[in-house]
Short mmCIF file of C-alpha atoms in Angstrom, two decimals:
data_model
loop_
_atom_site.label_atom_id
_atom_site.label_comp_id
_atom_site.label_asym_id
_atom_site.label_seq_id
_atom_site.Cartn_x
_atom_site.Cartn_y
_atom_site.Cartn_z
CA MET K 259 19.75 -8.77 -9.69
CA ILE K 260 21.72 -9.36 -6.36
CA GLU K 261 23.05 -5.97 -6.27
CA LYS K 262 19.88 -4.40 -6.70
CA VAL K 263 18.47 -6.29 -3.77
CA LEU K 264 21.41 -5.48 -1.62
CA GLU K 265 21.15 -1.93 -2.36
CA LEU K 266 17.16 -1.89 -1.35
CA ARG K 267 18.06 -3.86 1.83
CA ALA K 268 20.57 -1.31 2.64
CA ARG K 269 17.91 1.41 2.39
CA ALA K 270 15.95 -0.52 4.80
CA ASP K 271 13.20 -1.12 1.96
CA TYR K 272 12.74 -4.69 2.93
CA ARG K 273 9.55 -5.15 1.05
CA ALA K 274 10.86 -3.70 -2.07
CA ALA K 275 13.97 -5.98 -1.92
CA LEU K 276 11.67 -8.89 -1.40
CA ALA K 277 9.93 -8.14 -4.54
CA ALA K 278 13.15 -7.52 -6.71
CA ALA K 279 14.39 -10.85 -5.36
CA LEU K 280 10.91 -12.74 -6.45
CA ALA K 281 10.93 -11.19 -9.74
CA ASP K 282 13.92 -13.07 -10.93
CA ASP K 283 12.78 -16.24 -12.46
CA ALA K 284 16.11 -18.04 -12.39
CA PRO K 285 17.82 -16.82 -9.29
CA SER K 286 21.39 -17.61 -8.51
CA PHE K 287 22.78 -19.10 -5.33
CA GLU K 288 23.70 -15.69 -3.88
CA LEU K 289 19.89 -14.42 -4.71
CA LEU K 290 18.48 -17.43 -3.11
CA LEU K 291 20.47 -16.73 0.08
CA GLU K 292 19.45 -13.21 0.38
CA LEU K 293 15.63 -14.14 -0.59
CA GLY K 294 15.71 -16.47 2.26
CA ARG K 295 17.21 -14.32 4.46
CA LEU K 296 14.63 -11.47 3.58
CA ARG K 297 11.87 -14.11 4.15
CA HIS K 298 13.24 -15.01 7.55
CA ASP K 299 13.72 -11.58 8.68
CA LEU K 300 10.16 -10.65 7.59
CA GLY K 301 8.95 -13.51 9.71
CA ASP K 302 7.86 -15.85 6.79
CA GLU K 303 9.68 -18.89 8.33
CA ALA K 304 7.93 -21.56 6.36
CA GLU K 305 9.05 -19.84 2.92
CA ALA K 306 12.60 -19.17 4.35
CA GLU K 307 12.99 -22.91 4.97
CA GLY K 308 11.97 -23.64 1.44
CA THR K 309 14.48 -21.23 0.02
CA PHE K 310 17.27 -22.17 2.00
CA GLU K 311 16.52 -25.50 1.06
CA ARG K 312 16.64 -24.65 -2.79
CA ALA K 313 20.00 -22.87 -2.17
CA ALA K 314 21.56 -25.71 -0.62
CA GLU K 315 20.40 -27.92 -3.43
CA ALA K 316 21.83 -25.39 -6.01
CA ALA K 317 25.07 -24.87 -4.18
CA ASP K 318 28.15 -25.67 -6.24
CA GLY K 319 30.31 -27.37 -3.82
CA PRO K 320 30.54 -28.21 0.04
CA ARG K 321 31.30 -24.62 1.40
CA PRO K 322 28.35 -22.77 -0.62
CA ARG K 323 26.17 -25.59 0.79
CA ALA K 324 27.67 -24.97 4.28
CA ARG K 325 26.49 -21.31 3.69
CA ALA K 326 22.94 -22.31 2.98
CA LEU K 327 22.71 -24.97 5.73
CA ALA K 328 23.84 -22.48 8.38
CA ARG K 329 21.02 -20.21 7.39
CA LEU K 330 18.35 -22.97 7.41
CA ALA K 331 19.35 -23.92 11.02
CA GLY K 332 18.68 -20.42 11.89
CA VAL K 333 15.27 -20.95 10.62
CA TYR K 334 14.72 -24.15 12.47
CA ARG K 335 15.97 -22.65 15.90
CA ASP K 336 13.15 -19.75 15.36
CA GLN K 337 10.78 -22.69 14.83
CA GLY K 338 11.76 -24.66 17.98
CA ARG K 339 13.16 -27.55 16.25
CA SER K 340 16.23 -27.49 18.20
CA ARG K 341 17.33 -31.00 17.18
CA GLU K 342 17.07 -30.39 13.61
CA ALA K 343 18.87 -27.14 13.93
CA GLU K 344 21.72 -28.59 15.68
CA GLU K 345 22.08 -31.30 13.14
CA THR K 346 22.03 -28.98 10.22
CA ALA K 347 24.38 -26.59 11.75
CA ARG K 348 26.85 -29.56 12.43
CA GLU K 349 26.49 -30.75 8.89
CA ALA K 350 27.34 -27.05 7.72
CA LEU K 351 30.38 -26.94 9.99
CA GLU K 352 31.70 -30.41 8.53
CA LEU K 353 31.04 -29.15 5.13
CA ALA K 354 32.83 -25.76 5.78
CA GLY K 355 36.38 -27.45 6.21
CA ALA K 356 38.93 -27.22 8.87
CA ASP K 357 40.64 -24.12 7.84
CA ASP K 358 39.76 -20.68 9.17
CA SER K 359 37.60 -19.59 6.44
CA LEU K 360 34.31 -17.41 6.88
CA GLU K 361 32.24 -20.34 5.79
CA ARG K 362 33.59 -22.24 8.88
CA ALA K 363 33.13 -19.02 11.07
CA ASP K 364 29.36 -18.88 9.96
CA ALA K 365 29.09 -22.57 10.71
CA LEU K 366 30.49 -22.19 14.13
CA VAL K 367 28.26 -19.32 14.99
CA ALA K 368 24.99 -21.42 13.74
CA VAL K 369 26.28 -24.31 16.05
CA ALA K 370 27.08 -21.97 18.80
CA ASP K 371 23.55 -20.52 18.75
CA VAL K 372 21.96 -23.69 19.04
CA GLN K 373 24.19 -24.57 22.09
CA ARG K 374 23.26 -21.36 23.82
CA ASP K 375 19.58 -21.97 23.19
CA ILE K 376 19.72 -25.47 24.92
CA GLY K 377 21.84 -24.07 27.70
CA ASP K 378 25.30 -25.25 26.93
CA LEU K 379 26.87 -22.01 27.43
CA ALA K 380 30.44 -23.10 27.81
CA ALA K 381 30.34 -24.72 24.38
CA ALA K 382 28.51 -21.67 23.03
CA LYS K 383 31.27 -19.49 24.25
CA GLU K 384 33.84 -21.55 22.71
CA GLY K 385 32.12 -21.60 19.26
CA TYR K 386 31.58 -17.86 19.13
CA LEU K 387 35.34 -17.10 20.28
CA GLY K 388 36.35 -19.63 17.58
CA ALA K 389 34.50 -17.87 14.87
CA ARG K 390 35.89 -14.31 15.66
CA PRO K 391 39.48 -14.70 14.18
CA ALA K 392 38.51 -15.99 10.46
CA ALA K 393 35.59 -13.24 10.71
CA ASP K 394 37.62 -10.36 11.85
CA THR K 395 40.45 -10.95 9.16
CA ALA K 396 38.25 -11.83 6.17
CA ALA K 397 38.02 -9.24 3.40
CA GLU K 398 35.09 -6.78 3.74
CA SER K 399 31.79 -7.90 2.69
CA VAL K 400 28.10 -7.86 4.05
CA GLU K 401 28.41 -11.44 4.91
CA ARG K 402 31.44 -11.08 7.07
CA ASP K 403 29.86 -7.87 8.83
CA ARG K 404 26.88 -10.33 9.67
CA ILE K 405 29.12 -13.12 10.93
CA ARG K 406 31.19 -10.63 13.06
CA ILE K 407 28.13 -9.31 14.58
CA ARG K 408 26.39 -12.48 15.33
CA ALA K 409 29.69 -13.92 16.95
CA ARG K 410 29.93 -10.77 19.26
CA ALA K 411 26.02 -10.63 20.09
CA GLY K 412 26.33 -14.52 20.89
CA LEU K 413 29.24 -13.95 23.36
CA ALA K 414 27.48 -11.00 24.88
CA ASN K 415 24.21 -13.12 25.34
CA VAL K 416 26.11 -15.70 26.98
CA SER K 417 27.61 -13.42 29.40
CA ARG K 418 23.99 -12.13 30.11
CA ALA K 419 22.86 -15.64 30.53
CA GLU K 420 25.54 -16.22 33.02
CA GLY K 421 24.69 -13.19 35.00
CA ARG K 422 27.86 -11.37 33.83
CA TYR K 423 26.09 -8.14 33.11
CA SER K 424 29.11 -5.83 33.09
CA GLN K 425 30.85 -8.08 30.56
CA ALA K 426 27.84 -8.12 28.25
CA GLU K 427 27.15 -4.61 28.17
CA PRO K 428 30.28 -3.40 26.34
CA LEU K 429 29.89 -6.21 23.83
CA LEU K 430 26.32 -5.41 23.28
CA ARG K 431 27.37 -1.51 22.59
CA GLU K 432 29.99 -2.69 20.16
CA VAL K 433 27.39 -4.78 18.54
CA LEU K 434 25.05 -1.75 18.21
CA ALA K 435 27.67 0.46 16.75
CA MET K 436 28.76 -1.99 14.28
CA THR K 437 25.23 -2.86 12.99
CA GLU K 438 24.55 1.06 12.71
CA ASP K 439 27.91 1.39 10.66
CA ALA K 440 27.30 -1.76 8.45
CA PHE K 441 23.41 -1.43 8.05
CA GLY K 442 22.25 1.82 9.18
CA PRO K 443 20.21 3.09 12.17
CA ASP K 444 16.75 2.05 10.73
CA SER K 445 17.72 -1.57 9.80
CA LEU K 446 16.48 -4.72 11.36
CA GLU K 447 20.04 -5.65 12.48
CA THR K 448 20.27 -2.65 14.37
CA ALA K 449 16.57 -3.04 15.83
CA GLU K 450 17.72 -6.47 17.07
CA ALA K 451 21.04 -5.14 18.56
CA LEU K 452 18.75 -2.48 20.51
CA ASN K 453 16.37 -5.39 21.48
CA ASP K 454 19.40 -7.39 23.03
CA LEU K 455 20.77 -4.16 24.87
CA GLY K 456 17.15 -3.65 26.33
CA ILE K 457 16.97 -7.17 27.55
CA LEU K 458 20.23 -6.85 29.30
CA PHE K 459 19.07 -3.62 30.96
CA LYS K 460 15.83 -5.54 32.16
CA TYR K 461 17.83 -8.41 33.61
CA SER K 462 20.26 -6.04 35.43
CA GLY K 463 17.30 -3.98 36.90
CA ARG K 464 17.89 -0.98 34.74
CA PHE K 465 14.30 -0.86 33.52
CA ASP K 466 14.44 3.16 32.61
CA GLU K 467 17.12 2.44 30.08
CA ALA K 468 15.21 -0.64 28.86
CA GLU K 469 12.49 1.60 27.67
CA PRO K 470 12.75 2.48 23.82
#
């Protein structure tokens, strides 16, 4: 079932992917993660929260649990629950272990996202940079692509927040190219990359370029 859901998502048919994921009466851990991501991406934060909590409970070991908690931290961020987001992301980081694994890279990005939200830009930058080696050298996968993109987008948005627009722009253009290549031009990931680039243009006074 997970293959079908991912195939539908790759075609940017998110509602069909959600329906397919919900049709499985006994979802695997991987399917729960994807179901939570779909719900989160489609704006159903309450259901996404519950799904990631189920995934964390179903995880077979600390590293899978770290993956679920990193996703749950993202939901808390979007709900404005910064303290819970940070606690959950740091728990994910502890569970991920000390070696340069994809799970640790994911958790580092989750922690860095929260630090950026609360204005600790130096710590956020360190986290995003720390995530890149493991993410860049991991075996090719959808999860690797997502983490690589999030780390670069995070770095770019730190540079934007610091007023370093000339540093942020090439990173955001790289992110846009990566999302189009990995997920397609009509994907939600690409739409988010375009939005980040548009925000940069607005901050730097390039209003004509910020228009869709």
